[in-house]
Coordinates of C-alpha atoms and ligand atoms in Angstrom, one line a residue:
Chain H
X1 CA -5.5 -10.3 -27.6
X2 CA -3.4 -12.7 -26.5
X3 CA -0.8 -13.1 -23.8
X4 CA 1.9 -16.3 -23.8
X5 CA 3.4 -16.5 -20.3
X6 CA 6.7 -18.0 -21.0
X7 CA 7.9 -18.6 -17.6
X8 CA 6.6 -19.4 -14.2
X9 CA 9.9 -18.3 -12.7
X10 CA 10.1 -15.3 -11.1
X11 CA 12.7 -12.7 -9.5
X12 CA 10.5 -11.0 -7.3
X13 CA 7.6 -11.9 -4.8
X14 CA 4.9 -9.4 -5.1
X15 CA 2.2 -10.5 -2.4
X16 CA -0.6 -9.5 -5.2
X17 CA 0.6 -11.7 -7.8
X18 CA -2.3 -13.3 -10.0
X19 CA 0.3 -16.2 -11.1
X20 CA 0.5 -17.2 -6.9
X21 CA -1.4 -20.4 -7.9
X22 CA 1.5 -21.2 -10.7
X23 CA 4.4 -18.8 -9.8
X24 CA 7.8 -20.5 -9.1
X25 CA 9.9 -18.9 -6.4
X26 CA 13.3 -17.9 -8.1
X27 CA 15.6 -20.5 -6.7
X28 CA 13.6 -23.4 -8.1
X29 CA 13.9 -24.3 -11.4
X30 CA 10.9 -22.9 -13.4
X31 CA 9.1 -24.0 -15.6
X32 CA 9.4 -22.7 -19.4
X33 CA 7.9 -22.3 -22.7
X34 CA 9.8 -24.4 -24.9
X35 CA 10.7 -23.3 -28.3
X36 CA 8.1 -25.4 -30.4
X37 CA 5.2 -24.1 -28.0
X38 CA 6.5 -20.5 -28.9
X39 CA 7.1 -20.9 -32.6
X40 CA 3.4 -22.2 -32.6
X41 CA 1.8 -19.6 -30.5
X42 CA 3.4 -17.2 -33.2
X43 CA 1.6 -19.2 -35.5
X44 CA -1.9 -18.9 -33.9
X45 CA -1.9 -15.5 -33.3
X46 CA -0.9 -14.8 -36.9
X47 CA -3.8 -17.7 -37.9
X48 CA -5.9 -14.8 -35.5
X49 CA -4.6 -11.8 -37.2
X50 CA -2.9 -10.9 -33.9
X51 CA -0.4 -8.4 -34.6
X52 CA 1.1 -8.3 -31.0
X53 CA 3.3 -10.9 -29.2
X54 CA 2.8 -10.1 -25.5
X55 CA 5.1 -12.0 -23.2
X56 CA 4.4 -12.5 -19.6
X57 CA 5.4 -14.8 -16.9
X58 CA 6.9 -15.2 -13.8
X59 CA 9.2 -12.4 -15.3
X60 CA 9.6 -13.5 -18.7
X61 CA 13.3 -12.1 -19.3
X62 CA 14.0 -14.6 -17.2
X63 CA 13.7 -17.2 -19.8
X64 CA 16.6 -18.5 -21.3
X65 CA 15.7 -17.8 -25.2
X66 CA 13.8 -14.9 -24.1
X67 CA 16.5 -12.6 -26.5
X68 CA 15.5 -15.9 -29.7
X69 CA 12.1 -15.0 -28.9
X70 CA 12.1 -11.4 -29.7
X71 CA 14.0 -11.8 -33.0
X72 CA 11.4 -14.6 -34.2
X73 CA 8.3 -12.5 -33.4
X74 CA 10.1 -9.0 -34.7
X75 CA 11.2 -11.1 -37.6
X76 CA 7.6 -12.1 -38.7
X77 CA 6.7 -8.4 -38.5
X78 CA 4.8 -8.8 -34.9
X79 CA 4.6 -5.8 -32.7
X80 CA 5.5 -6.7 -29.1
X81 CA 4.6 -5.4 -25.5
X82 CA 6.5 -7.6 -22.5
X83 CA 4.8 -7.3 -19.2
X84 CA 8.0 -6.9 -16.5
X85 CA 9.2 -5.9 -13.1
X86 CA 12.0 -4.3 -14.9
X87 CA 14.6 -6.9 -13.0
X88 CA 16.0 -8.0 -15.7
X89 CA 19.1 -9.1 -17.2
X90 CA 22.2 -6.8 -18.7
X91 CA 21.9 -8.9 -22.3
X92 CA 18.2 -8.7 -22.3
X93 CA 18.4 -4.9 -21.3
X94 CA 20.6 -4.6 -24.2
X95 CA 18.7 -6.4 -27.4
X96 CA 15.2 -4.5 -26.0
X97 CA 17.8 -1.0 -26.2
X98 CA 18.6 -2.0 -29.9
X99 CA 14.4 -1.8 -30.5
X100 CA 13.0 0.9 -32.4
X101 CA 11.0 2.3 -29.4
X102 CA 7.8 2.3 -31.8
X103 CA 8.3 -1.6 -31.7
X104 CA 8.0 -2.3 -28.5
X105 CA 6.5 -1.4 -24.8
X106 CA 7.7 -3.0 -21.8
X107 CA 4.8 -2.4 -19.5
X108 CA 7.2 -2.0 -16.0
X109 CA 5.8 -2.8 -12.9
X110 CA 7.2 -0.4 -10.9
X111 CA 8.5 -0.9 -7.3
X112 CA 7.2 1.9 -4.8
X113 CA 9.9 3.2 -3.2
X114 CA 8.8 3.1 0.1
X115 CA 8.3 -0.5 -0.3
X116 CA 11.7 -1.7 -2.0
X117 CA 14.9 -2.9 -1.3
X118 CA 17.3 -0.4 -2.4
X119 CA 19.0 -2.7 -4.5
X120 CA 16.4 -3.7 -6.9
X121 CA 14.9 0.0 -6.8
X122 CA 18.2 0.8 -8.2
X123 CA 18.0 -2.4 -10.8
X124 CA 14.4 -1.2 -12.1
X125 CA 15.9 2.8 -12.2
X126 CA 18.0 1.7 -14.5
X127 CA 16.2 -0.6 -16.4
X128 CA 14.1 2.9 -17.0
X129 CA 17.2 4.8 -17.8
X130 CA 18.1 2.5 -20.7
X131 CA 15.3 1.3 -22.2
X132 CA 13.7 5.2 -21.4
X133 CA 10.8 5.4 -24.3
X134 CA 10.1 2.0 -24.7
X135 CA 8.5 2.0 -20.8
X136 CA 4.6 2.0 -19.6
X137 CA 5.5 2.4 -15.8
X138 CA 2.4 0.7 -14.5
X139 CA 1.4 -0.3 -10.9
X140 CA -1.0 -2.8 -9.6
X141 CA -3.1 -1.1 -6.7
X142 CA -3.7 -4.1 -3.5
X143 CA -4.1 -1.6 -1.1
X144 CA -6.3 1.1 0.1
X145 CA -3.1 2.7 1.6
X146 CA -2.0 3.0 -1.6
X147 CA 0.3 6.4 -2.9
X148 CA 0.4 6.4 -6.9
X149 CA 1.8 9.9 -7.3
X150 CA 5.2 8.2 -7.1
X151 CA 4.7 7.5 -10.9
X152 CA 4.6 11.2 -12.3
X153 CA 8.6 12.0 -11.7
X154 CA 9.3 8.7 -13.4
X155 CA 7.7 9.8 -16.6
X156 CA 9.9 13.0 -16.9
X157 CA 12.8 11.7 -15.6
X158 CA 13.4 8.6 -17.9
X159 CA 11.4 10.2 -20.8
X160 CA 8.9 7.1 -20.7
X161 CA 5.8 6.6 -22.6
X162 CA 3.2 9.4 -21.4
X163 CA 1.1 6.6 -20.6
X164 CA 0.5 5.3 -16.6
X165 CA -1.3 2.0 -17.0
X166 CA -3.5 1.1 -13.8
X167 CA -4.0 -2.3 -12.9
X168 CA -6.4 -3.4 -9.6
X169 CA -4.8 -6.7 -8.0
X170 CA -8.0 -9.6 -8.3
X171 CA -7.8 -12.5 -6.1
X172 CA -7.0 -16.1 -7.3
X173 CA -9.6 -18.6 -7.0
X174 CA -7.4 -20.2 -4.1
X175 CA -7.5 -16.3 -2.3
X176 CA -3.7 -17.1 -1.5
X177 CA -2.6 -13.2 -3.0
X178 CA -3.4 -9.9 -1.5
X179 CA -5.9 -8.3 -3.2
X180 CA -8.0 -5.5 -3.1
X181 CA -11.3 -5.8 -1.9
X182 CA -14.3 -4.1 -4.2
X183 CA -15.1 -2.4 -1.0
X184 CA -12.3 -0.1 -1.0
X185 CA -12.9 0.7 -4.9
X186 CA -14.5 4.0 -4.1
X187 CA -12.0 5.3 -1.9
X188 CA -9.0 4.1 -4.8
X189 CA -11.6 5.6 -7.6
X190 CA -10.7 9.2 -6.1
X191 CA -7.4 8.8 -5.5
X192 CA -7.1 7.6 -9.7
X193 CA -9.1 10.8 -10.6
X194 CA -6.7 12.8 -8.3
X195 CA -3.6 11.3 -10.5
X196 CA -5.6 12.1 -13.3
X197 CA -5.8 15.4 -12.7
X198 CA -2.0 15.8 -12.5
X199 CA -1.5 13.7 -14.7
X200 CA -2.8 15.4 -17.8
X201 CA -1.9 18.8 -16.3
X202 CA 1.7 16.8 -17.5
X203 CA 0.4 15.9 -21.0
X204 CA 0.5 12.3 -19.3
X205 CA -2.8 10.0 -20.0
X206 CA -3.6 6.9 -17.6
X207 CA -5.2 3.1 -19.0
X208 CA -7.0 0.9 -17.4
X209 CA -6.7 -2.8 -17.0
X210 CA -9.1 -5.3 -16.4
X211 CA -11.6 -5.1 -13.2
X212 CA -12.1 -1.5 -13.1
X213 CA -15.9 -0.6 -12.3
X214 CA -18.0 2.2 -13.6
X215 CA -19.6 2.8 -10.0
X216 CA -16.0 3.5 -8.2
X217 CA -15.9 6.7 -10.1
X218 CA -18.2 9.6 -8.8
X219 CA -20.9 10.3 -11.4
X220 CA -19.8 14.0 -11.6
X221 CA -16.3 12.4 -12.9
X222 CA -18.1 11.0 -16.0
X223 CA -16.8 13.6 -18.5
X224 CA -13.4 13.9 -17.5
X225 CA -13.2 10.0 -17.8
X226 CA -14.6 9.8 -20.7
X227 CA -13.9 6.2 -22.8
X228 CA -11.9 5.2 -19.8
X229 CA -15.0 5.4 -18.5
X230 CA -17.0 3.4 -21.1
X231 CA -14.1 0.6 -21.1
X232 CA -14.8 -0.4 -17.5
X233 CA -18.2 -1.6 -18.3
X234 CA -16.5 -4.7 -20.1
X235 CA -14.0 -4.6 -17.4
X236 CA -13.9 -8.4 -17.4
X237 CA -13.7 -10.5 -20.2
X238 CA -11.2 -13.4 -21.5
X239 CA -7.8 -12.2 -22.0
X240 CA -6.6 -15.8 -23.2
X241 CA -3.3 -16.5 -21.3
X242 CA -1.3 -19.2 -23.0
X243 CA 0.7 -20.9 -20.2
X244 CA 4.5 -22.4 -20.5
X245 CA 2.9 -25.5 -21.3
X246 CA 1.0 -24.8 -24.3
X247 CA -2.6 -24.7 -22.3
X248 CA -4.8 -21.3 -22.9
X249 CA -6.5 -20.2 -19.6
X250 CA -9.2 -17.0 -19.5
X251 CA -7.1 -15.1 -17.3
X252 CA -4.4 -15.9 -14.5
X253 CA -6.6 -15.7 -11.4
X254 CA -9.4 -18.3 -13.3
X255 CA -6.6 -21.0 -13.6
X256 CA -8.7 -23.8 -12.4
X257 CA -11.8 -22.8 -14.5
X258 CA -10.7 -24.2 -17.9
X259 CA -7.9 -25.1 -19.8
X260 CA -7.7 -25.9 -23.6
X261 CA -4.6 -26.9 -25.3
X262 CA -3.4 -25.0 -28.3
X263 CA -3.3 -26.7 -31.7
X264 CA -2.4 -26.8 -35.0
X265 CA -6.2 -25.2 -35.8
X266 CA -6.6 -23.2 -32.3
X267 CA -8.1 -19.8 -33.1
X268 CA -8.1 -16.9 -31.0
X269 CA -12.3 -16.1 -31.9
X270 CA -13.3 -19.8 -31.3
X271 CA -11.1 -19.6 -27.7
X272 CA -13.2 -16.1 -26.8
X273 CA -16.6 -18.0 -27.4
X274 CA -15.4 -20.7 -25.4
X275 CA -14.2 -19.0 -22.2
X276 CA -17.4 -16.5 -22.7
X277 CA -19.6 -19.4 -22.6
X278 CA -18.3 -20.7 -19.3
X279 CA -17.8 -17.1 -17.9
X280 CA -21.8 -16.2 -18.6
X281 CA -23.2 -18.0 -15.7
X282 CA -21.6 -15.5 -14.2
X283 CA -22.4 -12.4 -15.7
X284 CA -25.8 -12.1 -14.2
X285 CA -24.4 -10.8 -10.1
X286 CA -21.3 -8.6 -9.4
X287 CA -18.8 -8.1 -7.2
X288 CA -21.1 -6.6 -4.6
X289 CA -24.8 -8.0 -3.1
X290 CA -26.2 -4.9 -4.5
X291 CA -24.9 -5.2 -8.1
X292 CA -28.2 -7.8 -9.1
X293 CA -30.3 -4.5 -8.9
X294 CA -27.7 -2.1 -10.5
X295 CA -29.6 -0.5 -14.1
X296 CA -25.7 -1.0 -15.6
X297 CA -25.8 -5.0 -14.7
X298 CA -29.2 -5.1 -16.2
X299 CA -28.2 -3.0 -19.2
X300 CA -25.2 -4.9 -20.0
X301 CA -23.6 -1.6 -19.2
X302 CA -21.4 -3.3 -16.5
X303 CA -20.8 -6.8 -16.5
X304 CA -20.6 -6.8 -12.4
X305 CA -16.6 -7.1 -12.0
X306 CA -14.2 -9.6 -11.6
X307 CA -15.5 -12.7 -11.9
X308 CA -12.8 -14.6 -10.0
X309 CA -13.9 -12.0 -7.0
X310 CA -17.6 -13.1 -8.2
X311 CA -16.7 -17.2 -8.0
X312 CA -15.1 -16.2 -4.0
X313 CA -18.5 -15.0 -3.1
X314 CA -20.6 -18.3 -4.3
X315 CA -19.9 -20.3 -0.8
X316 CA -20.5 -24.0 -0.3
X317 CA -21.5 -24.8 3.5
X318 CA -22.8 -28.5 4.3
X319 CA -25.4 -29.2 6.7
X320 CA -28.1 -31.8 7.7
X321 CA -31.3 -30.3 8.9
X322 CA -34.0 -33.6 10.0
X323 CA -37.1 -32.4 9.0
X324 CA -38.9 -34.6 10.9
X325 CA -42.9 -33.8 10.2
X326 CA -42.1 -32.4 6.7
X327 CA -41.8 -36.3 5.1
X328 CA -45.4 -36.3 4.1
X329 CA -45.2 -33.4 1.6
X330 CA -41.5 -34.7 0.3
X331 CA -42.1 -38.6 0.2
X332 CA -45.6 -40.3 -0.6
Chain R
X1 CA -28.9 -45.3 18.3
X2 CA -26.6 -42.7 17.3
X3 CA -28.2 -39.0 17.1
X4 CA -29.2 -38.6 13.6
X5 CA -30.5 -42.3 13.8
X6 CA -33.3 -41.2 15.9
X7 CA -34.6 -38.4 12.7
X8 CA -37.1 -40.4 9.7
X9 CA -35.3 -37.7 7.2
X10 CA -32.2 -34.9 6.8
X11 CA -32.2 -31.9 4.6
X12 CA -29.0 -31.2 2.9
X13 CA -27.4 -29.1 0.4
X14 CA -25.0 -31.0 -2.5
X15 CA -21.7 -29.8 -3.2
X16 CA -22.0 -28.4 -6.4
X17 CA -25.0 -26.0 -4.4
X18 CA -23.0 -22.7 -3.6
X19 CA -24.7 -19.4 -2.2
X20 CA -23.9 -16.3 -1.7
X21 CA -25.9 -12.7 0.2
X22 CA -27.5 -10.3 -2.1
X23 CA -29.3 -7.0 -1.2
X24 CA -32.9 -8.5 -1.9
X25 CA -32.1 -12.2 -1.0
X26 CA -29.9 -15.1 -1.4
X27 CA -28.1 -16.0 -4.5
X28 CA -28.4 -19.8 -5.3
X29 CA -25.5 -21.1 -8.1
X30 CA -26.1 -24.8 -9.3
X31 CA -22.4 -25.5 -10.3
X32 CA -23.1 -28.8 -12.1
X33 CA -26.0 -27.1 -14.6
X34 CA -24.6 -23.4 -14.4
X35 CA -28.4 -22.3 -13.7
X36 CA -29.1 -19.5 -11.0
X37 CA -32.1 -19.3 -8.2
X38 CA -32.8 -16.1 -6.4
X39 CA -34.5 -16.7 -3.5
X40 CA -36.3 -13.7 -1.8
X41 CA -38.1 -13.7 1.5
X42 CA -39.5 -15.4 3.3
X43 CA -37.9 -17.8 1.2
X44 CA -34.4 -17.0 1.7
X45 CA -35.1 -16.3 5.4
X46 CA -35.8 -20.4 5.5
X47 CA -32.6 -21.5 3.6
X48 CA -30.2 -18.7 6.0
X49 CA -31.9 -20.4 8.9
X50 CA -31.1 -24.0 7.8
X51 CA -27.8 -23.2 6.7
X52 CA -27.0 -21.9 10.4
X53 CA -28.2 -25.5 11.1
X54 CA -31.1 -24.3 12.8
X55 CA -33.6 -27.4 13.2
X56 CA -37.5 -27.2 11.7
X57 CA -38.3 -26.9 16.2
X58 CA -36.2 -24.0 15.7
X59 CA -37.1 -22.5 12.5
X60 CA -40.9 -22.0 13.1
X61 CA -41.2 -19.7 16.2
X62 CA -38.3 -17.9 14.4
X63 CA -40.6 -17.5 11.2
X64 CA -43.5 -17.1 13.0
X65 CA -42.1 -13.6 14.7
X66 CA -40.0 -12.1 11.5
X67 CA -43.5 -13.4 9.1
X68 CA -45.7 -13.0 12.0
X69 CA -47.8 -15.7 10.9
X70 CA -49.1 -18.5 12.4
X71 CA -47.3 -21.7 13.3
X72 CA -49.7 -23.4 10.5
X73 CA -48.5 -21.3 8.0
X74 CA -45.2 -21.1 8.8
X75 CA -45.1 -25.3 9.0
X76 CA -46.3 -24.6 5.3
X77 CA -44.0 -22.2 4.1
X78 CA -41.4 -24.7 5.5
X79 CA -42.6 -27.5 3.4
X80 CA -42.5 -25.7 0.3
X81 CA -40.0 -24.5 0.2
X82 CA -38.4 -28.2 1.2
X83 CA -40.7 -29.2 -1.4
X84 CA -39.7 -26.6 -4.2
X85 CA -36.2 -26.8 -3.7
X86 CA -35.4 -30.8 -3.7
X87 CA -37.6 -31.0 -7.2
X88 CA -35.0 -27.6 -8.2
X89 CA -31.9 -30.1 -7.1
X90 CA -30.7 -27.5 -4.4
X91 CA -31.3 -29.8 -1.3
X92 CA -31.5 -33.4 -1.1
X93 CA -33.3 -35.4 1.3
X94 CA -31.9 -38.7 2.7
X95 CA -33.1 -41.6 5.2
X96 CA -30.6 -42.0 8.0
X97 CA -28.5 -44.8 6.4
X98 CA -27.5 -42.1 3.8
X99 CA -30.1 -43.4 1.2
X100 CA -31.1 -40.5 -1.0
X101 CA -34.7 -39.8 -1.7
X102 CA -36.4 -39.3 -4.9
X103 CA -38.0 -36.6 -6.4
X104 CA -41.7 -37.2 -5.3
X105 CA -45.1 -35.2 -7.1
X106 CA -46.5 -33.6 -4.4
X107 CA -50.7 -34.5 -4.4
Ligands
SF4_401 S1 -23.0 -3.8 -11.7 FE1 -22.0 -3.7 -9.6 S2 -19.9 -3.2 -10.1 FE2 -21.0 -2.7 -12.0 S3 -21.5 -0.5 -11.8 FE3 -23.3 -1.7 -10.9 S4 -22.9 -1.8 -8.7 FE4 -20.9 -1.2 -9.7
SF4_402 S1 -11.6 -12.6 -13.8 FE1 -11.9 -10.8 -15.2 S2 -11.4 -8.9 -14.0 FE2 -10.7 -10.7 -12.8 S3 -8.5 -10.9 -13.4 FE3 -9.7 -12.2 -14.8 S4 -10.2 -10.9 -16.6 FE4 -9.5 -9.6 -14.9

């Protein structure tokens, strides 16, 4: 898996965003993947036997050649899912309409109506009503407060993919977003089983993201959950986010950890090891104090959580105690 | 003579030293050599107490009542841990003009 964010520019300001650290707010001039970054990121994840281009951003319709860079990738045979807030433009609406809807998912993050300017609700709407089966309406969850029964009516409605793809919203390593905060997982974890519920009674299935834990689920829900279940115990692992400038990162919210640049030789197995290695000091405590003594932490079951939530709970605090009549144990 | 002129040596904790609260004690996270300590008590009662800048005058009584030990033993437990955790890296100990000390074997 691989993702390459092609823009930092973006149409909308979504408090939760994990690109806060790198977003550009839409009036500026964004940065973009240029054409020789993209042809060889098509390269590598061919060289990786990838056989999905995933474009991200910012919103990556916004890039200028975004329309060049769905030919090239359909072109070379690549399946492709773009990650959008369905704002997008008329001549990019139109060449993603022309896709065979087994081709391509566009993964729309959806507005919640209470939440949106009419305006842009009305923008998305119709982004649903043209590109209709080719749409994962997905929502990222920051708050407890949080209604996600919105999503059923849009399945029907727009004939989208009977898939509802859940996404919990992880804090940067600057804490600048909204996120949620692990304590509220439980409360969220019933409100997900309660969609679930509804949701299949629709023939309508519901996927996971990163950063889901086994634990916010009650046990008595293990059946019904099934390998959604089993999935969240690697809930987080590198996802390998190429940025506009040709650096990989391990995932948006770890965008000060570790950069490495893609080359002519970059493989997407080699880059896995590599971000594991630097992510397994981290592996060993969770999200909450109690995870060190949890049997699924010890049993690898659960690998404790986000670890950019992890990373925001290791604190530095100076101080300078004298230990005056201690010297003769320290210092000979 | 300024304040901390008036102390033979200071405790303190590097940069790269982060910490964080677990259920059964305190989570230690050497950033420079990725390596891990757990401390649990009395151990990690001694680091929360210095990390509220509490000073050793301070700290003993304290231990003394939540170990109830004796003010003998609870000068020892002080010393080391001092002792175990500047040959671990996780504190340093410095003369007042900022020199650092080093690592000493402890007879
Ligand atoms: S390790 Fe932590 S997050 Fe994972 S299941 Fe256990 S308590 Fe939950
Ligand atoms: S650190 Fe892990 S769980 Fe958090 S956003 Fe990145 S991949 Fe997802």
């Amino acid at each position: 898996m691989a993702n390459l964010s092609i823009t930092t520019l973006c149409n909308k300001t979504c408090p939760y965003c994990f690109a806060e650290d790198s977003r550009q707010p839409y009036s500026k001039k964004g940065a973009f993947m240029s054409e020789a970054v993209f042809d060889a990121a098509l390269e590598y994840l061919a060289r990786s036997g990838i056989d999905q281009v995933r474009l991200l951003g910012g919103e990556p319709t916004l890039h200028p050649q975004f329309n060049r860079m769905v030919d090239k990738a359909l072109e070379r045979g690549f399946q492709l899912m773009i990650f959008s807030n369905g704002l997008m433009p008329p001549k990019v609406q139109e060449r993603l309409r022309r896709i065979d809807p087994g081709e391509v998912v566009i993964l729309l993050n959806t507005i919640h109506p209470l939440e949106a300017d009419p305006r842009r609700m009305r923008r998305q709407q119709r982004t649903m009503e043209i590109l209709g089966p080719r749409v994962m309406p997905g929502v990222n969850i920051y708050s407890r407060r949080q209604e996600l029964d919105y999503l059923l009516p849009y399945v029907e409605q727009y004939q989208l993919i009977r898939e509802i793809r859940l996404g919990i919203a992880h804090p940067v390593l600057s804490e600048s977003n909204v996120f949620l905060h692990p304590k509220f997982y439980k409360e969220i974890g019933l409100k997900i089983l309660d969609l679930l519920h509804k949701a299949r009674a629709l023939d309508i299935e519901l996927g996971f993201d990163c950063g889901f834990v086994p634990c916010m689920f009650p046990e008595a829900a293990a059946e019904e959950l099934g390998e959604m279940l089993q999935r969240t115990g690697s809930c987080c692992h590198p996802i390998l986010d190429l940025l506009p400038d040709g650096n990989f990162i391990s995932c948006y919210p770890l965008n000060n950890l570790l950069k490495l640049p893609l080359q002519a030789d970059t493989h997407a197995q080699q880059l896995m090891e590599t971000f594991e290695e630097k992510l397994a000091p981290y592996r060993r405590f969770g999200i909450y104090d109690h995870c060190a003594g949890c049997p699924l932490l010890q049993q690898s079951y659960c690998n404790g959580g986000c670890t950019a939530f992890k990373m925001n709970r290791l604190r530095h605090r100076s101080f300078a105690v004298p230990i005056d009549g201690m010297a003769p144990l320290l210092v000979e | 003579m300024s304040k901390q002129n008036r102390h033979s040596l200071l405790a303190t904790a590097p940069s790269h030293i982060l910490w964080t609260v677990e259920h059964n004690g305190i989570r230690i996270f050497n950033r420079q050599s990725d390596r891990h300590y757990v401390l649990e008590y009395p151990a990690a009662a001694v680091w929360d107490l210095l990390i509220r800048k509490r000073s050793i005058a301070q700290l003993i009584p304290i231990l003394r009542a939540i170990q109830q030990v004796s003010a003998g033993e609870a000068v020892a437990l002080v010393q080391q841990c001092l002792k175990d955790w500047h040959q671990q890296g996780l504190i340093e100990i410095e003369e007042p003009d900022g020199e650092s000390v080093d690592h000493h074997p402890v007879q």
